[in-house]
JSON list of C-alpha atoms in Angstrom, two decimals:
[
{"chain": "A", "resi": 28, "resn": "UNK", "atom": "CA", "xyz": [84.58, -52.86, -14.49]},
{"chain": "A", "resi": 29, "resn": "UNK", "atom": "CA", "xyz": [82.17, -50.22, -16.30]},
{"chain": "A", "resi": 30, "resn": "UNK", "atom": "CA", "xyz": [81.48, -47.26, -14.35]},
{"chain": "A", "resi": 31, "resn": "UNK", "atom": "CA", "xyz": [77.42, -46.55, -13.17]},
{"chain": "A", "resi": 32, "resn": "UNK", "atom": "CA", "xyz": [76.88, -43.47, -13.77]},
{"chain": "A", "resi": 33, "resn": "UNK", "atom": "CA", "xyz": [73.49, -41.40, -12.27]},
{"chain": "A", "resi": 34, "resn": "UNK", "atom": "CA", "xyz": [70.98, -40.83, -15.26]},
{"chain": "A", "resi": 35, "resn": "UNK", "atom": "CA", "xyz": [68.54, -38.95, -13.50]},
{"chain": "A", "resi": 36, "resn": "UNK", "atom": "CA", "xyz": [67.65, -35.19, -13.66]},
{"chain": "A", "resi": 37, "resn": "UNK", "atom": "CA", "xyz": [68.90, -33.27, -10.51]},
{"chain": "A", "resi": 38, "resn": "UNK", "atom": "CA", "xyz": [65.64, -32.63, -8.38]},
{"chain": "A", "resi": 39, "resn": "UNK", "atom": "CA", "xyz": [65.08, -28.69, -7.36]},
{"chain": "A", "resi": 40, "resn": "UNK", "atom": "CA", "xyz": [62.87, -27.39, -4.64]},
{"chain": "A", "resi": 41, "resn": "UNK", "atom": "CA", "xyz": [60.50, -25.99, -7.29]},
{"chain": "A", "resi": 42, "resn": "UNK", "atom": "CA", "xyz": [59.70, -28.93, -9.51]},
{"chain": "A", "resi": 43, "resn": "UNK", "atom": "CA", "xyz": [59.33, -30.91, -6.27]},
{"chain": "A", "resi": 44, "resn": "UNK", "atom": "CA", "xyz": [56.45, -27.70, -5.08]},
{"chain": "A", "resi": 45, "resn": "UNK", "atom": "CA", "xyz": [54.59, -28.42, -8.33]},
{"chain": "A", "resi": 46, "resn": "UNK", "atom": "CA", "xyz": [54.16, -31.95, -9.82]},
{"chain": "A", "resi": 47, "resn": "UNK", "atom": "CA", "xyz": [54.49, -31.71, -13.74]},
{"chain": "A", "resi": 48, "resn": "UNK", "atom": "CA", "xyz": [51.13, -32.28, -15.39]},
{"chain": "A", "resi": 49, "resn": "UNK", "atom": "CA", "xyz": [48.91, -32.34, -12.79]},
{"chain": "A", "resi": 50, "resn": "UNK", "atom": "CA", "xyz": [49.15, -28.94, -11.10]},
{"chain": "A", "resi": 51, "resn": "UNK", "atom": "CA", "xyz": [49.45, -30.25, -7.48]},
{"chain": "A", "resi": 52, "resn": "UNK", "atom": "CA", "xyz": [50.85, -27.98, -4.68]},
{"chain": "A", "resi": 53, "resn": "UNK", "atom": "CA", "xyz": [52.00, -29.39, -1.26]},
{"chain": "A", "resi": 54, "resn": "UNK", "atom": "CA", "xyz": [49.58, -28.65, 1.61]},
{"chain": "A", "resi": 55, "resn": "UNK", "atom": "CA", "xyz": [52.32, -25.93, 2.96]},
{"chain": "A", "resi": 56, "resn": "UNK", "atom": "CA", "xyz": [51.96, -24.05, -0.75]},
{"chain": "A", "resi": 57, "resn": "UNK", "atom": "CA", "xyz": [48.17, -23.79, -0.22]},
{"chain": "A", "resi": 58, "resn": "UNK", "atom": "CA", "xyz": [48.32, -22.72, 3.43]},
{"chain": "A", "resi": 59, "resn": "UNK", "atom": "CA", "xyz": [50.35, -20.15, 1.88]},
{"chain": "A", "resi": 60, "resn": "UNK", "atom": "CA", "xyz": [47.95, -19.41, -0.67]},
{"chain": "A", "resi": 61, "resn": "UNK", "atom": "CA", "xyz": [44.75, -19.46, 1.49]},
{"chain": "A", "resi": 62, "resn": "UNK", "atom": "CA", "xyz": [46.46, -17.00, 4.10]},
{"chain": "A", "resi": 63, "resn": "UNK", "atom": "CA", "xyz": [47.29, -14.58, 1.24]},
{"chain": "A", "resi": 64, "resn": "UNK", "atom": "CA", "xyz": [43.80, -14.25, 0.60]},
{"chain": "A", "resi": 65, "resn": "UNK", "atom": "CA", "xyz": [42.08, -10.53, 1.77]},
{"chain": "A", "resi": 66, "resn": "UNK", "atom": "CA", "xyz": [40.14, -10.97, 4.52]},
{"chain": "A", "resi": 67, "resn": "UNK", "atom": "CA", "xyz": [37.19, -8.17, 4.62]},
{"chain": "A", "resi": 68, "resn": "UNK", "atom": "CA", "xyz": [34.90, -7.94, 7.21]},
{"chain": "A", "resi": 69, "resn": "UNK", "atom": "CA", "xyz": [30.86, -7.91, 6.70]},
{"chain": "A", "resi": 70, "resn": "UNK", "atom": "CA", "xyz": [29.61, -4.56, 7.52]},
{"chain": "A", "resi": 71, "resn": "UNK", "atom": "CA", "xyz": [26.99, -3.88, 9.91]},
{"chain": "A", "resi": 72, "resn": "UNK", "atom": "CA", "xyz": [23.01, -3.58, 9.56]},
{"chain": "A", "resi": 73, "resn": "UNK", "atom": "CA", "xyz": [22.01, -0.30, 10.16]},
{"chain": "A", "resi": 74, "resn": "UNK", "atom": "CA", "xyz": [18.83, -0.04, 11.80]},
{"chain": "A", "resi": 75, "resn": "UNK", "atom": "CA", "xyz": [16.48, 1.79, 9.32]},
{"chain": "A", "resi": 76, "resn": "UNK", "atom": "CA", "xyz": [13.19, 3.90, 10.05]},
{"chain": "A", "resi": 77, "resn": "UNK", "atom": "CA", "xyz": [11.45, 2.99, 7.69]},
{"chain": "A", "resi": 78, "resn": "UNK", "atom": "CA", "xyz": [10.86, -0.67, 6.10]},
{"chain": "A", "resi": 79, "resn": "UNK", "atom": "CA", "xyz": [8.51, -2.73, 4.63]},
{"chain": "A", "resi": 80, "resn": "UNK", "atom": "CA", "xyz": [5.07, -4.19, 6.10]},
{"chain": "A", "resi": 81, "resn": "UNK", "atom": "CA", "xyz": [5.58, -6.88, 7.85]},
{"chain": "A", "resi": 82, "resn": "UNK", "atom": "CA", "xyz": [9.53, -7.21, 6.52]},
{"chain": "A", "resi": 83, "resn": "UNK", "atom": "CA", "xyz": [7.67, -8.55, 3.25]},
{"chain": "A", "resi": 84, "resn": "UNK", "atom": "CA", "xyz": [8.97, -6.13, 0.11]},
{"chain": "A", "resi": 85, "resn": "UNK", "atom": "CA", "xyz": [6.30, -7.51, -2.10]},
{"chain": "A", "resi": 86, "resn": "UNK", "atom": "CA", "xyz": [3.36, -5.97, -0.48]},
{"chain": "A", "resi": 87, "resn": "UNK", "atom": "CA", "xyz": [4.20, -2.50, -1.38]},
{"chain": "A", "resi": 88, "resn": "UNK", "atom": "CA", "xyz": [3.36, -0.42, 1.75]},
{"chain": "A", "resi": 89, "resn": "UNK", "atom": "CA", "xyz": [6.07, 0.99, 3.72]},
{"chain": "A", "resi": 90, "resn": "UNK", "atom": "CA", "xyz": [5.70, 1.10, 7.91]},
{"chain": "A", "resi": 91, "resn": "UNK", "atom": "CA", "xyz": [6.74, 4.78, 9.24]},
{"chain": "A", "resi": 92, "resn": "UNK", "atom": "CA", "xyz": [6.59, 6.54, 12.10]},
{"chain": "A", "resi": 93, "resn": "UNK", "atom": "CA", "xyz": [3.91, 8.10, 10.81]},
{"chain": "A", "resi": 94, "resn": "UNK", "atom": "CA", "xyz": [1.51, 5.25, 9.42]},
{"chain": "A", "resi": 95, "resn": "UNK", "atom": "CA", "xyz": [2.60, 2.53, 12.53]},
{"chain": "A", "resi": 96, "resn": "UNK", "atom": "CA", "xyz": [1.91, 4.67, 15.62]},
{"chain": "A", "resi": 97, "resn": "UNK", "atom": "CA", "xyz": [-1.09, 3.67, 17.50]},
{"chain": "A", "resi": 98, "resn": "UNK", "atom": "CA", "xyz": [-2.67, 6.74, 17.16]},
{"chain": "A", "resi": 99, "resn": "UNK", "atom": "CA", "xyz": [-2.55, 6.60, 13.32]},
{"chain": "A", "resi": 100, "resn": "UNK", "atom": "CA", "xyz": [-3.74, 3.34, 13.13]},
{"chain": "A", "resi": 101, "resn": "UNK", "atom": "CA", "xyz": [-6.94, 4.73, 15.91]},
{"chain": "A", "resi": 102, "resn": "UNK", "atom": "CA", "xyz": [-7.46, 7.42, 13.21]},
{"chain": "A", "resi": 103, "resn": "UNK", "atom": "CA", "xyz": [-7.61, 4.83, 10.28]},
{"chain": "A", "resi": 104, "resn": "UNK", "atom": "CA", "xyz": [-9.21, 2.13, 11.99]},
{"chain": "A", "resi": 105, "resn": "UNK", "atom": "CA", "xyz": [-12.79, 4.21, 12.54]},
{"chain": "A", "resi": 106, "resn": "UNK", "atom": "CA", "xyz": [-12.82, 5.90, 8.96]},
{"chain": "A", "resi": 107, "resn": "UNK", "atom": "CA", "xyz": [-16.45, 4.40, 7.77]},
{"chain": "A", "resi": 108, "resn": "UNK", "atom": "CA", "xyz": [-14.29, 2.65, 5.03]},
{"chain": "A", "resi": 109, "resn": "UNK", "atom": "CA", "xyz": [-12.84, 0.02, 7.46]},
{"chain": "A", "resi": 110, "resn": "UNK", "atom": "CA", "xyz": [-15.40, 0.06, 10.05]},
{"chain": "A", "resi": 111, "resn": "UNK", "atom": "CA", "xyz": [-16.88, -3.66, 9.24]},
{"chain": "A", "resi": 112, "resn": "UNK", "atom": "CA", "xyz": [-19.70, -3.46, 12.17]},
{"chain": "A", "resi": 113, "resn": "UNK", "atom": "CA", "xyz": [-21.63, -1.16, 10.19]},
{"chain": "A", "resi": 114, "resn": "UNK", "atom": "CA", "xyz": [-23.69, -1.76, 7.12]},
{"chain": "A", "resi": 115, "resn": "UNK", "atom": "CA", "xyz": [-22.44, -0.38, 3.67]},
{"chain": "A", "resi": 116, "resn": "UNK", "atom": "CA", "xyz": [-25.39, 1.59, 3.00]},
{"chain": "A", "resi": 117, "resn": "UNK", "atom": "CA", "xyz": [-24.51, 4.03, 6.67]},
{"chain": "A", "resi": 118, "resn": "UNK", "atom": "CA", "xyz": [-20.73, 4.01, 5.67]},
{"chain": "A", "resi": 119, "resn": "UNK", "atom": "CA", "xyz": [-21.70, 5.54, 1.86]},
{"chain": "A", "resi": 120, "resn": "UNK", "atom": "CA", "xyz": [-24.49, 8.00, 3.63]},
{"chain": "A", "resi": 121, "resn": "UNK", "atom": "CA", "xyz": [-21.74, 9.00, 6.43]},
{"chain": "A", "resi": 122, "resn": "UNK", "atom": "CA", "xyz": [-19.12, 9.67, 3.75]},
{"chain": "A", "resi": 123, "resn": "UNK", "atom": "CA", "xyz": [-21.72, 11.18, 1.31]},
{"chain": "A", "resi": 124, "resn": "UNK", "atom": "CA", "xyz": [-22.57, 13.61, 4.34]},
{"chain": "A", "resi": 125, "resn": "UNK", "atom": "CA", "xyz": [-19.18, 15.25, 4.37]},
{"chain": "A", "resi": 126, "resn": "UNK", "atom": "CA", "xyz": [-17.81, 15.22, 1.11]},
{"chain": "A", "resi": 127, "resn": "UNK", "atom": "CA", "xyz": [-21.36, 16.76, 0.06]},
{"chain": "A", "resi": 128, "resn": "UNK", "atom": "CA", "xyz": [-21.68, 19.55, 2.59]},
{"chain": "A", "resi": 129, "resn": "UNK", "atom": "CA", "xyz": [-18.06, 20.79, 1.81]},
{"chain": "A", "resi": 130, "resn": "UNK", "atom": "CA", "xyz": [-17.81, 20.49, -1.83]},
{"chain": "A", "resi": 131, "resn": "UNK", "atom": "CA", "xyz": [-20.74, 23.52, -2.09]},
{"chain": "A", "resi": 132, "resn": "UNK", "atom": "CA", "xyz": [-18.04, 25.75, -0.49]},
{"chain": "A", "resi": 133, "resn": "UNK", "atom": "CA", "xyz": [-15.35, 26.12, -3.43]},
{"chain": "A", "resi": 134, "resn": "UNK", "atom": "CA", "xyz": [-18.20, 26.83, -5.94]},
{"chain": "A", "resi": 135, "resn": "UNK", "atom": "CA", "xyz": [-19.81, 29.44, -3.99]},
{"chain": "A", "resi": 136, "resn": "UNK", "atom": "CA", "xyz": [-17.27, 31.16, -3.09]},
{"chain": "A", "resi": 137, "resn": "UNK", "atom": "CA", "xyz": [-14.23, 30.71, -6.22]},
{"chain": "A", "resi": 138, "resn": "UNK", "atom": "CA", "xyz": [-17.17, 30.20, -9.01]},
{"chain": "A", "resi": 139, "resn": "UNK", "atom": "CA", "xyz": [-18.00, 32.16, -12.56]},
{"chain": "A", "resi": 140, "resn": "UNK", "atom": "CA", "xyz": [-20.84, 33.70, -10.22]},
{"chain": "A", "resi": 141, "resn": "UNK", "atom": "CA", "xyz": [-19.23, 34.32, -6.44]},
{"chain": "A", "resi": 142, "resn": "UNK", "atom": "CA", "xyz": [-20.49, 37.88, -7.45]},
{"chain": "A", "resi": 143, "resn": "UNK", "atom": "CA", "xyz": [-24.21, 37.77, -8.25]},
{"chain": "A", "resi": 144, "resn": "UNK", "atom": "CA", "xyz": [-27.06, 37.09, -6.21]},
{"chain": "A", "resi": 145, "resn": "UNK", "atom": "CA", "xyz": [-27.25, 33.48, -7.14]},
{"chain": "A", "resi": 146, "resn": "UNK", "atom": "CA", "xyz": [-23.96, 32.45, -6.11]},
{"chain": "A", "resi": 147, "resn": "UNK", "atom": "CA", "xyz": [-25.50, 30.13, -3.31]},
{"chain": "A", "resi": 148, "resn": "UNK", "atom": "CA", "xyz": [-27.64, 28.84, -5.50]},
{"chain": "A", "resi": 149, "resn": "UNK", "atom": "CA", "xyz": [-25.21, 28.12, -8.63]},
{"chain": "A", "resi": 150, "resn": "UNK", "atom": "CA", "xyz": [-23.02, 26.48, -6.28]},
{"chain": "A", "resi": 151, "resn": "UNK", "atom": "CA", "xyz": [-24.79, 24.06, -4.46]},
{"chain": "A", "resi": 152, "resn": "UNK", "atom": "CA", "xyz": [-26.36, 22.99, -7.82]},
{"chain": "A", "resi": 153, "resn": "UNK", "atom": "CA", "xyz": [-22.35, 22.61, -8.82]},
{"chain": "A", "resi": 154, "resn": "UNK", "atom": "CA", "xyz": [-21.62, 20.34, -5.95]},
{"chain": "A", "resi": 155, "resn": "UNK", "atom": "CA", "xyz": [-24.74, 18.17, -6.46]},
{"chain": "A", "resi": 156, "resn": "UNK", "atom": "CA", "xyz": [-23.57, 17.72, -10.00]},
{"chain": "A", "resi": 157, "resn": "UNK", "atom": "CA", "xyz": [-20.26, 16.65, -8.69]},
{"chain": "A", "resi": 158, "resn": "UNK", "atom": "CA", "xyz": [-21.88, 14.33, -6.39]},
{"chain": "A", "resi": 159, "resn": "UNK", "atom": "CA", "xyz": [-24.20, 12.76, -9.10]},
{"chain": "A", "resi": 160, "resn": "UNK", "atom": "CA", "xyz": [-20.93, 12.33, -10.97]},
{"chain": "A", "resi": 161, "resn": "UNK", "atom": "CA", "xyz": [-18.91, 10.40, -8.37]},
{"chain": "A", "resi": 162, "resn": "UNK", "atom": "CA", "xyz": [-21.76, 8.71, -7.89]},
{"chain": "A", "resi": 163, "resn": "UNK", "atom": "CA", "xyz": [-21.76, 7.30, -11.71]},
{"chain": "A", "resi": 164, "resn": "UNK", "atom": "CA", "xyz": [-17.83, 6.95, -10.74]},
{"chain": "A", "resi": 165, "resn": "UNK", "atom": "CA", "xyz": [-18.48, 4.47, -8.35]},
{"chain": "A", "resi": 166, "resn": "UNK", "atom": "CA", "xyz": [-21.21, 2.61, -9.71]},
{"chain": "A", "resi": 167, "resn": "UNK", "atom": "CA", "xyz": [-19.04, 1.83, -13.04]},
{"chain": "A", "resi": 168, "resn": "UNK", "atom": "CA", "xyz": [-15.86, 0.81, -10.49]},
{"chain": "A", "resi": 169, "resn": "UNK", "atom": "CA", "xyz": [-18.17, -1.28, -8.27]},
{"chain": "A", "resi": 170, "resn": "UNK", "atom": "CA", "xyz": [-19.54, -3.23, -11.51]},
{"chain": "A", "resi": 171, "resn": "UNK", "atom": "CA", "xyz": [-15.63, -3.15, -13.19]},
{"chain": "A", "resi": 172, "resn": "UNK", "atom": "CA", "xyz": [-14.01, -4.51, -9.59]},
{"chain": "A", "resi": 173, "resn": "UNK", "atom": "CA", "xyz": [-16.20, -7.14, -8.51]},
{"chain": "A", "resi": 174, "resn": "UNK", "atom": "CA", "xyz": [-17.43, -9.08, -11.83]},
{"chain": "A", "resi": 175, "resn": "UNK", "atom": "CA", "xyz": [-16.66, -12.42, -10.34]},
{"chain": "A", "resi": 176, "resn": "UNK", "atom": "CA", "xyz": [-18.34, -12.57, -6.13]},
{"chain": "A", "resi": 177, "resn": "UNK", "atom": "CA", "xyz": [-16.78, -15.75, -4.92]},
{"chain": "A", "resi": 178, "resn": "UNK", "atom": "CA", "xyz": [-18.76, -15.53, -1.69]},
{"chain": "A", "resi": 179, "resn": "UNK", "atom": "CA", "xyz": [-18.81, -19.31, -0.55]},
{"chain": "A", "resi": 180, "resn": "UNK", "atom": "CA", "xyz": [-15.99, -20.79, -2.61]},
{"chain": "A", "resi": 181, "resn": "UNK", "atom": "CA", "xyz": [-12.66, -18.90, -0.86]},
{"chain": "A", "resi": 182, "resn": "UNK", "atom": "CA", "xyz": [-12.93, -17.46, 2.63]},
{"chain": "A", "resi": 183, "resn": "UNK", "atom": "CA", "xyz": [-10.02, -16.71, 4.60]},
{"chain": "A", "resi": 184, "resn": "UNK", "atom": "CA", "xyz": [-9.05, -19.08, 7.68]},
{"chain": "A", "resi": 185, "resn": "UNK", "atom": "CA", "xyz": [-7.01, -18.17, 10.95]},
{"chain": "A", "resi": 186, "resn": "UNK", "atom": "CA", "xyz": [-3.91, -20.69, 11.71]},
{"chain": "A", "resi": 187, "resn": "UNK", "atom": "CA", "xyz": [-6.49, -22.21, 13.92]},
{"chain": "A", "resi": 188, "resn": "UNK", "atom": "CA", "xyz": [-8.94, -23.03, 11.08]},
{"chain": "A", "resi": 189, "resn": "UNK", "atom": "CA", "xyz": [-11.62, -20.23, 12.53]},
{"chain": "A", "resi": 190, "resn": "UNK", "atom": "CA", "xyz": [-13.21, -18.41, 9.17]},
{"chain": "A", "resi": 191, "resn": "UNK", "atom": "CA", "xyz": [-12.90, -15.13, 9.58]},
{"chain": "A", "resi": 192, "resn": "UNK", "atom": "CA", "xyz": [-15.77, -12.78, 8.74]},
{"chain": "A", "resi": 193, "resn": "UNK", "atom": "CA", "xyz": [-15.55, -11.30, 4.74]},
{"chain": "A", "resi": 194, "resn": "UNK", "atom": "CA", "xyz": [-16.10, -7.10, 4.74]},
{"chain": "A", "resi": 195, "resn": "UNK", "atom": "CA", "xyz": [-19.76, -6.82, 3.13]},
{"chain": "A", "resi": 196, "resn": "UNK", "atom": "CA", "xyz": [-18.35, -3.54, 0.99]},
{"chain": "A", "resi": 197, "resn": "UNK", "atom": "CA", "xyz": [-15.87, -6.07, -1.10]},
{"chain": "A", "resi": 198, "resn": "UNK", "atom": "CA", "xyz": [-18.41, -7.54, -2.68]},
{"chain": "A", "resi": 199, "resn": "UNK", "atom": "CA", "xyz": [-20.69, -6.23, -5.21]},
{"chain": "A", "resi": 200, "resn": "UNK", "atom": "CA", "xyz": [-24.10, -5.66, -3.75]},
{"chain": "A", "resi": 201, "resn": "UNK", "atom": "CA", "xyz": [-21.92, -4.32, -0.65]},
{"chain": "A", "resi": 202, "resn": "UNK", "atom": "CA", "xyz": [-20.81, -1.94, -2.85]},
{"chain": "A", "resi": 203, "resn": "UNK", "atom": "CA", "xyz": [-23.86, -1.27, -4.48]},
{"chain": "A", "resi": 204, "resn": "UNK", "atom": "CA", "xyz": [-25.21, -0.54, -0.89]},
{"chain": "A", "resi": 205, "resn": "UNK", "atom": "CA", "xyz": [-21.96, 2.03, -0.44]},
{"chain": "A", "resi": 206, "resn": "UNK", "atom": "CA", "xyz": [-22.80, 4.05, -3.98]},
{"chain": "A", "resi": 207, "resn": "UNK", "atom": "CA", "xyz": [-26.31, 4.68, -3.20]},
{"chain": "A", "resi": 208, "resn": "UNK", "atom": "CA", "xyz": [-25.56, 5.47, 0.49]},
{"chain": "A", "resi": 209, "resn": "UNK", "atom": "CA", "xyz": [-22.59, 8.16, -0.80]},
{"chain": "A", "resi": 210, "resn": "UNK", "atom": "CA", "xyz": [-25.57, 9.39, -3.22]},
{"chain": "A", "resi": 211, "resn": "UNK", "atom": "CA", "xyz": [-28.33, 10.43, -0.53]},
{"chain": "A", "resi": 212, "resn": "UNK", "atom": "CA", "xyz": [-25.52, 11.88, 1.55]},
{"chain": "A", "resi": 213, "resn": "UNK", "atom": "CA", "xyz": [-23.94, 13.51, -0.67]},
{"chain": "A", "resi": 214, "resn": "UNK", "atom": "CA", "xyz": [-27.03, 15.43, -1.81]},
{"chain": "A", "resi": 215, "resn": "UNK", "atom": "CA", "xyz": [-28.29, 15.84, 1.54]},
{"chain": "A", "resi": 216, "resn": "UNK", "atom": "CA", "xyz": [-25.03, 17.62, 2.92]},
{"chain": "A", "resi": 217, "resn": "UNK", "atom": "CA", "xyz": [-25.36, 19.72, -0.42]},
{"chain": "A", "resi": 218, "resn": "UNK", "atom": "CA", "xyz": [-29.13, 20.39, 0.64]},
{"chain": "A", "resi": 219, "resn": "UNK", "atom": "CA", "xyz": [-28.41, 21.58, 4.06]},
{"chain": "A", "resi": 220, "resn": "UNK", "atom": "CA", "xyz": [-24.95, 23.44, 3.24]},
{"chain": "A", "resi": 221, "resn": "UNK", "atom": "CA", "xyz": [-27.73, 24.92, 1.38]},
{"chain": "A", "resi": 222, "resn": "UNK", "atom": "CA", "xyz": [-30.11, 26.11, 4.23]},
{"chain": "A", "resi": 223, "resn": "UNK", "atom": "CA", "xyz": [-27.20, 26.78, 5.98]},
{"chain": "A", "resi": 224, "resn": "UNK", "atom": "CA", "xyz": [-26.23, 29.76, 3.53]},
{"chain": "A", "resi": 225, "resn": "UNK", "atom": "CA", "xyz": [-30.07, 30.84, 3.95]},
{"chain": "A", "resi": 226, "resn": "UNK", "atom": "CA", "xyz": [-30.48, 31.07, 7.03]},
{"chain": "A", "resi": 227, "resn": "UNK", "atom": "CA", "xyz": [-27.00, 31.98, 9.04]},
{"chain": "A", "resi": 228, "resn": "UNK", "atom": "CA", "xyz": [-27.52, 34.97, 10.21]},
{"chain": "A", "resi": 229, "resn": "UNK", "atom": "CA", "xyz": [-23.61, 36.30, 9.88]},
{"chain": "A", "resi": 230, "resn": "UNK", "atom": "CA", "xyz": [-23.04, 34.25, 6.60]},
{"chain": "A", "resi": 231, "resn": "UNK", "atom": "CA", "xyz": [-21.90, 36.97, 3.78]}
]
């Protein structure tokens, strides 16, 4: 009677692990694997002082201590230049006033002639040069900013759908108004930084 004998390749505990071809491991080999894995935990948010407006990155203006304390924002808010209430033309005349009365100063006192006679004189005639050129300055950027007025077409809505009023001085007659303004102010405060230098009786 022939003999059977066992034809098949003795079975080890690796080439059972990994099935030949297909590259499967047990569920026990990839619990091993998985555990064997670093583990690193995510580091904490540190609280910074200083971040963007709003958390929006995009806007490009930072909130500080400095530029988000009430009192800052007080200060800011009543500059003519965001006071909406008031016309354009008083904002330019207001800023006009002090920008013209001070700019005399560095002339009289730092210019060619702080030594002759006529230094009061040379120098208030330098600041109302300055003035006239600023002036030309911000007609030229008033025309250059606001070609295209789109008063009536866009206007900015609350969630609520109520328009909210548009600031007169973006616009270009609104700046117009602001140019002109800045112009008789600035040469007034020249004029009476003028009769101030004539007629203080300590002024040297």
């Amino acid at each position: 009677m022939p003999m059977l004998t066992n034809t098949r390749a003795p079975v080890s505990s690796r080439s059972f692990g990994r099935i030949s071809g297909l590259g499967l491991r047990p569920a026990a080999a990839r619990t091993a694997v998985r555990r064997a894995a670093p583990v690193r935990a995510a580091a904490d948010e540190k609280s910074t002082v200083i971040q963007p407006l709003n958390g929006d990155p995009f806007i490009g203006m930072l909130e500080t201590p400095i530029t988000s304390t009430p009192a800052v924002a007080y200060f800011l808010s009543n500059l003519p230049a965001y006071r909406v209430a008031v016309s354009p033309l008083l904002r330019g005349t207001e800023v006009g006033l002090a920008h013209g009365f001070f700019l005399t100063g560095p002339f009289i006192k730092l210019g060619p002639l702080r030594a002759t006679e006529f230094a009061e004189l040379a120098g208030c005639l330098s600041g109302a040069g300055v003035v006239l050129i600023l002036s030309l300055c911000l007609t030229v950027y008033g025309m250059a900013s606001f070609q295209l007025d789109t008063d009536g077409v866009t206007e900015t809505k609350t969630l609520s759908g109520r328009a909210i009023a548009k600031d007169p001085l973006q616009s270009s007659e609104g700046f117009a108004q602001f140019a002109a303004g800045w112009t008789v102010g600035g040469l007034s405060g020249v004029i009476f930084s003028y009769i101030l230098t004539q007629t203080l009786p300590y002024y040297s």
